[in-house]
Short mmCIF file of C-alpha atoms in Angstrom, two decimals:
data_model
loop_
_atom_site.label_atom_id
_atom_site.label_comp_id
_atom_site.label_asym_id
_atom_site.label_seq_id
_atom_site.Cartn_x
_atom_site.Cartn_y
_atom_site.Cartn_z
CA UNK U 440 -193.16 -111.99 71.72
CA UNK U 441 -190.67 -111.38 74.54
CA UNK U 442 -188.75 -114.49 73.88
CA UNK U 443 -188.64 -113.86 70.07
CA UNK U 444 -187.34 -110.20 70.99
CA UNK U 445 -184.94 -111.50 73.23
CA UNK U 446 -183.75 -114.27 70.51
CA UNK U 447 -182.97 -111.95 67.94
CA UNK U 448 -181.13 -109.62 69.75
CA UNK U 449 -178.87 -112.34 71.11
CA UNK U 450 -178.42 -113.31 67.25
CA UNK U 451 -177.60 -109.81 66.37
CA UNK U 452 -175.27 -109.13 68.71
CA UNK U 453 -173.83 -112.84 67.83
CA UNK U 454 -173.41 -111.23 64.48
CA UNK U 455 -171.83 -108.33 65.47
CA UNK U 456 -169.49 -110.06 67.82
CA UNK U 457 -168.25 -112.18 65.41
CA UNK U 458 -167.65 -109.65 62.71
CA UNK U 459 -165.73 -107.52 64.78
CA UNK U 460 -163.89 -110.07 65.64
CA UNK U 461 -163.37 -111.90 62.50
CA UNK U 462 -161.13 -109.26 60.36
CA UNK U 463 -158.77 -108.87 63.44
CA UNK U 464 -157.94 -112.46 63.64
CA UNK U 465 -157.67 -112.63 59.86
CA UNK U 466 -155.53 -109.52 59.63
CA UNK U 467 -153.09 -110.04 62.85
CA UNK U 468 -150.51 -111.98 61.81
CA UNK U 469 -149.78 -108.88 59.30
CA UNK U 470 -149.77 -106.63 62.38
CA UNK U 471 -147.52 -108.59 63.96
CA UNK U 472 -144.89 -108.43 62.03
CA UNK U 473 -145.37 -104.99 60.62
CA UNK U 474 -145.39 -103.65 64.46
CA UNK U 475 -141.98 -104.51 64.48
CA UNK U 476 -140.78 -102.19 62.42
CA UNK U 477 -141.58 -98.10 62.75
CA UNK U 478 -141.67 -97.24 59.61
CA UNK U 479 -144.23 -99.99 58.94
CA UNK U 480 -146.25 -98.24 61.48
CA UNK U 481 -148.54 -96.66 58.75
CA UNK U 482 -149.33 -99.82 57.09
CA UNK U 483 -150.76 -101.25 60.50
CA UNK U 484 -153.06 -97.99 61.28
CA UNK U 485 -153.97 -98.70 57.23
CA UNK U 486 -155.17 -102.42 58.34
CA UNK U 487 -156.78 -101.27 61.55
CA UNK U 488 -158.94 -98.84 59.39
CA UNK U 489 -159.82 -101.58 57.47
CA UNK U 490 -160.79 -103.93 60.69
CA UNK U 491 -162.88 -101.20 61.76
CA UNK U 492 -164.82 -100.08 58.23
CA UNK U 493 -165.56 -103.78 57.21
CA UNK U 494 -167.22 -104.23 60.76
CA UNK U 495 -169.40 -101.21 60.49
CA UNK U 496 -170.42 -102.54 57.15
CA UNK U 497 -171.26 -105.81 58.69
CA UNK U 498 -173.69 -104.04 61.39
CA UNK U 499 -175.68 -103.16 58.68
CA UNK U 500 -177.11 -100.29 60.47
CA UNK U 501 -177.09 -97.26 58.16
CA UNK U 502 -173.88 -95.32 58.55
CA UNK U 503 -173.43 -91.25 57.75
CA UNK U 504 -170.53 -89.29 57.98
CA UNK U 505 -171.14 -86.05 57.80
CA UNK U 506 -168.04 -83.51 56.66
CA UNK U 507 -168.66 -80.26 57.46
CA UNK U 508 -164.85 -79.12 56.28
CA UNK U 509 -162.90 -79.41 53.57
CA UNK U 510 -160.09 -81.79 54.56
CA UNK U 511 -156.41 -80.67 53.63
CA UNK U 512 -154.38 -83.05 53.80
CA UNK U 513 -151.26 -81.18 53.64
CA UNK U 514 -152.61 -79.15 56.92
CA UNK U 515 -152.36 -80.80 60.53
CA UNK U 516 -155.42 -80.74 62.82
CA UNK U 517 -156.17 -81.93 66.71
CA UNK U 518 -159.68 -83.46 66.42
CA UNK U 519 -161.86 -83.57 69.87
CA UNK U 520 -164.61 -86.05 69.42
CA UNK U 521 -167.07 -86.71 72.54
CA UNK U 522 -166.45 -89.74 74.09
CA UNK U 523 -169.52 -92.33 74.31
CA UNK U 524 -169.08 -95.70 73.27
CA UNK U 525 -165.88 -98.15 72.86
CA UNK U 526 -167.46 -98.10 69.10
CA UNK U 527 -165.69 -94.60 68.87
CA UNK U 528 -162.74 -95.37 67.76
CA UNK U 529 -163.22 -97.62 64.89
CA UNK U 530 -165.48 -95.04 63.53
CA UNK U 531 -163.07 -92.57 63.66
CA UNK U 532 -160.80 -94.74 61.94
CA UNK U 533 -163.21 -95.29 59.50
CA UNK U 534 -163.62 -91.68 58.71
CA UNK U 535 -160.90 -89.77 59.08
CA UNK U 536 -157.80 -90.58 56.34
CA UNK U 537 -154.28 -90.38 57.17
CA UNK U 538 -152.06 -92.01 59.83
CA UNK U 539 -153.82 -90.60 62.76
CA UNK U 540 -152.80 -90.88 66.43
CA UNK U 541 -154.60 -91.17 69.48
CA UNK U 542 -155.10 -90.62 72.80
CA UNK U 543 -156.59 -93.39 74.91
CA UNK U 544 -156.69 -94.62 77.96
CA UNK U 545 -154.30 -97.41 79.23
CA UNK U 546 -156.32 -100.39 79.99
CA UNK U 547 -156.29 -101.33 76.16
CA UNK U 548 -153.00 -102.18 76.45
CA UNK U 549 -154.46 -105.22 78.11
CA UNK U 550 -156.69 -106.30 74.87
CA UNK U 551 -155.22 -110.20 74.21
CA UNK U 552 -152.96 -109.34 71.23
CA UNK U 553 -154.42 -106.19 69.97
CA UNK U 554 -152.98 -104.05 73.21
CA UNK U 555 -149.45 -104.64 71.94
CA UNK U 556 -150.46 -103.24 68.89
CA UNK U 557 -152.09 -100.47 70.16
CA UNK U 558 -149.13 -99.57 72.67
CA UNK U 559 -146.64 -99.21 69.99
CA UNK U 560 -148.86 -97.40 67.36
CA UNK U 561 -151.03 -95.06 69.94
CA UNK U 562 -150.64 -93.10 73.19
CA UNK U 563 -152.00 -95.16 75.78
CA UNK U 564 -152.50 -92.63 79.16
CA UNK U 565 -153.75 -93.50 82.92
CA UNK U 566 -155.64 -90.11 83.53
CA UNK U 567 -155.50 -91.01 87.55
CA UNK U 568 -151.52 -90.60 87.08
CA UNK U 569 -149.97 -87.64 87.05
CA UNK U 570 -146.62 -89.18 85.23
CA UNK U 571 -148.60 -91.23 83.16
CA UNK U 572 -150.86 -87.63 81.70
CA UNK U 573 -147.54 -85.61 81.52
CA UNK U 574 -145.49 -88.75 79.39
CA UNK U 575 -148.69 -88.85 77.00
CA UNK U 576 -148.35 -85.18 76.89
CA UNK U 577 -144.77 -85.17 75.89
CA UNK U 578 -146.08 -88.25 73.25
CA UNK U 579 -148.24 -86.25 71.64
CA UNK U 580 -146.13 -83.29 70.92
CA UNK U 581 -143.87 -85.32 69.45
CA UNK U 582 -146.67 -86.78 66.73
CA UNK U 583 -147.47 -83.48 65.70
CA UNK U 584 -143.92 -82.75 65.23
CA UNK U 585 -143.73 -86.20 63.36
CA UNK U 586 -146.76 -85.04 60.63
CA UNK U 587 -149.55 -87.32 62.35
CA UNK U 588 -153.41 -85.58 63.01
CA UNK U 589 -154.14 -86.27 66.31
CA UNK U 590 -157.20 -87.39 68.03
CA UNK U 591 -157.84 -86.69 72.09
CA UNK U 592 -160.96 -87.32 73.72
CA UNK U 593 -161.61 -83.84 75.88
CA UNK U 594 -164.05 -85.39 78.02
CA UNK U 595 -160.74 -87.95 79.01
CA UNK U 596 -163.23 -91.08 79.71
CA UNK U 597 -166.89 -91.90 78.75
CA UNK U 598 -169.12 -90.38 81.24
CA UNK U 599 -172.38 -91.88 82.91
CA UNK U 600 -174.50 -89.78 80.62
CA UNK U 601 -172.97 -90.36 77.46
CA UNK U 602 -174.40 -88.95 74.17
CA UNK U 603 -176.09 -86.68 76.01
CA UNK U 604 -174.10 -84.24 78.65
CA UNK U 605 -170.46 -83.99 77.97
CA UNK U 606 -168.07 -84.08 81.26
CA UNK U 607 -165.95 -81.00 81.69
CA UNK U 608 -163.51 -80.59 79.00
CA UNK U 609 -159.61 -80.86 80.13
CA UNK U 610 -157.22 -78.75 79.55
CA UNK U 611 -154.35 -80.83 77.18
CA UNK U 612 -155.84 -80.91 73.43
CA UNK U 613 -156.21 -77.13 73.67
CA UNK U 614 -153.27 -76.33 75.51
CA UNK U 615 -151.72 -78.39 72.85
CA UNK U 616 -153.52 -77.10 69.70
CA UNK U 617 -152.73 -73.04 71.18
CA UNK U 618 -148.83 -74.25 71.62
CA UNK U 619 -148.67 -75.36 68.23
CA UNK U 620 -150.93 -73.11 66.43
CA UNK U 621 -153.15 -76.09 64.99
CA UNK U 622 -156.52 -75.92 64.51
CA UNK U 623 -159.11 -78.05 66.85
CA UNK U 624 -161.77 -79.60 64.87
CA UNK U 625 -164.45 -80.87 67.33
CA UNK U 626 -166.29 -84.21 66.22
CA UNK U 627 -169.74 -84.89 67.39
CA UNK U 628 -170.60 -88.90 67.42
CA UNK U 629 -174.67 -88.78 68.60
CA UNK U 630 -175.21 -92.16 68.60
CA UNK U 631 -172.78 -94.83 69.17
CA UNK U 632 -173.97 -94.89 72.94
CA UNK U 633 -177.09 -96.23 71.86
CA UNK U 634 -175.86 -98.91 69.48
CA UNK U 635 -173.11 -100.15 72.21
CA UNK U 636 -173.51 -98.39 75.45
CA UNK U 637 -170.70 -98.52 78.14
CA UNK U 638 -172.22 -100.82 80.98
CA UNK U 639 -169.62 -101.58 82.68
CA UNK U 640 -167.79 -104.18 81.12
CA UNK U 641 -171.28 -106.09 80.25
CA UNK U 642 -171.53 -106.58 76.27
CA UNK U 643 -175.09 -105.08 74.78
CA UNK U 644 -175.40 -104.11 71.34
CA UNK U 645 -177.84 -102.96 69.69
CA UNK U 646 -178.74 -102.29 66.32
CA UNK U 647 -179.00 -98.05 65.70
CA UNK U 648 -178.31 -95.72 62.42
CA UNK U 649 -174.98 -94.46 63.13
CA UNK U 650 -173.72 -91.01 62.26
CA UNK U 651 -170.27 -88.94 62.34
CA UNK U 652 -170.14 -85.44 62.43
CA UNK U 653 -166.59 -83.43 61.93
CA UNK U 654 -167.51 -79.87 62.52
CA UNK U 655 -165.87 -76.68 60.87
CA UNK U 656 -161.89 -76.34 62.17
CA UNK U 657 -161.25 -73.39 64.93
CA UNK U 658 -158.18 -71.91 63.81
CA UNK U 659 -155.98 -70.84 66.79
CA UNK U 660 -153.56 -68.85 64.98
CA UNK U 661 -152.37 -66.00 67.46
CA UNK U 662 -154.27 -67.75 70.53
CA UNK U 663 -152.42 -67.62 73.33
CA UNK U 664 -152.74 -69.82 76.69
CA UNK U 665 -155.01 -67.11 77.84
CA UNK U 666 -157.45 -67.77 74.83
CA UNK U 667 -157.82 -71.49 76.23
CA UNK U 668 -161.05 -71.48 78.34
CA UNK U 669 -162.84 -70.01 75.37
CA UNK U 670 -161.50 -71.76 73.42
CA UNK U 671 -162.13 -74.87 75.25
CA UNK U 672 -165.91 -73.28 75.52
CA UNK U 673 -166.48 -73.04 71.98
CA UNK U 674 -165.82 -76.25 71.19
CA UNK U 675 -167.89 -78.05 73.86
CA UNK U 676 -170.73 -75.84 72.92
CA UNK U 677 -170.42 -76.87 69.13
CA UNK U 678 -170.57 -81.01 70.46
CA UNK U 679 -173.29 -80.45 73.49
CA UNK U 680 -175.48 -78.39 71.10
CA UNK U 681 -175.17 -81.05 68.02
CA UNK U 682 -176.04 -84.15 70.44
CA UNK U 683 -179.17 -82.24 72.17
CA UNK U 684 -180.11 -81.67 68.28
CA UNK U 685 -179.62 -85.29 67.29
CA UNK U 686 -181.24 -86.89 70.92
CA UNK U 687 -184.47 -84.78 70.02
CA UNK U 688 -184.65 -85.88 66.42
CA UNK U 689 -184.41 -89.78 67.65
CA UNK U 690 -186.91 -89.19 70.22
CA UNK U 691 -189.44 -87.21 67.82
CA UNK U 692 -188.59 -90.82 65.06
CA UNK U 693 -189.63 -93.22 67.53
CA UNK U 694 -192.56 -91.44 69.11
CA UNK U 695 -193.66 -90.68 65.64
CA UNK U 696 -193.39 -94.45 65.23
#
């Protein structure tokens, strides 16, 4: 029973492998040569949202994104999703329209192929560098200024107890949201953790129900810097609260099974 157990998760994460894989080297040679080009930049965030979506499907684990706004596009918005999984981004990409940008740490830029990519179309930021934080800060002003939603990670990197207690929150996506009077939409992601967990550069996936959860916008209209820690405090509240929901609804499932 072990070694059957054993089998099929090595075929399922096989499967997974490969179909994450699979639309990136099919769709690449179109990213090349759009990256070279700016205003092609859209069409290459439009073909990494499509990598990502036809992977989830491919998981076949049960998917849910859960809206809990009504999404203008015409309005601009910093979104401030916890950070637990390298699965997070592709789901954001999957569910969150427009030509978002986003805030991620550097090391990507060392993906074979897809780092180039994601140096010229994202903000790539070593958080252990002052010059490096203060040139991604001075980045992402300048895609709000250029129309783009922007996505930053408050937590900054994924934390030893991910999915369950957040890490501090930093300063920059508030400081930037107050400074620009945009509204911060937090984004609660309970479970990617659990379907591929950060082990330290050692691959393990397996197979979970995934969910997405974009919370209600916090206007901060008339904020100033001084309204930051709360502000900052609301927001973590709203994501801490919504995992601790979510961890003891999949504990009560499996016990109950």
């Amino acid at each position: 029973m072990k070694a059957l157990k054993y089998l099929s998760h090595r075929i399922y994460t096989t499967w997974c492998v490969t179909w994450f894989v699979m639309p990136f080297v099919v769709t690449y040679p179109f990213q090349a040569v759009l990256i070279r080009r700016q205003r092609w930049y859209p069409r290459v965030h439009n073909i990494n949202r499509f990598w990502s979506s036809s992977a989830l499907r491919m998981f076949l684990a049960p998917l849910q994104v859960e809206w809990r706004m009504r999404f203008d596009r015409s309005k601009q918005y910093i979104f401030t999703p916890n950070h637990s999984s390298y699965l997070d981004i592709p789901l954001l990409l999957h569910a969150i329209p427009g030509f978002l940008n986003f805030v991620g740490k550097s090391s990507l830029t060392k993906v074979p192929l897809w780092g180039k990519v994601y140096e010229k179309l994202y903000i790539p930021v070593d958080r252990k560098s002052a010059i490096s934080s203060a040139k991604s800060y001075i980045q992402s002003v300048r895609t709000l200024e250029q129309g783009r939603n922007l996505v930053i990670f408050p937590e900054g990197t994924i934390p030893p107890t991910a999915g369950e207690e957040l890490l501090a929150f930093k300063d920059g996506p508030f400081r930037l949201a107050i400074e620009k009077q945009l509204p911060v939409v937090p984004v609660t992601m309970p479970y990617n953790h659990k379907f591929l967990p950060d082990l330290d550069g050692k691959l393990k996936v397996r197979w979970h129900p995934l969910k997405i959860i974009i919370h209600e916008p916090i206007e901060t209209k008339g904020m100033t810097l001084q309204d930051l820690p709360a502000l900052k405090e609301k927001v973590f509240t709203i994501i801490q609260e919504e995992l601790k929901k979510h961890n003891s609804i999949d504990v009560n499932r499996y016990t109950n099974h």
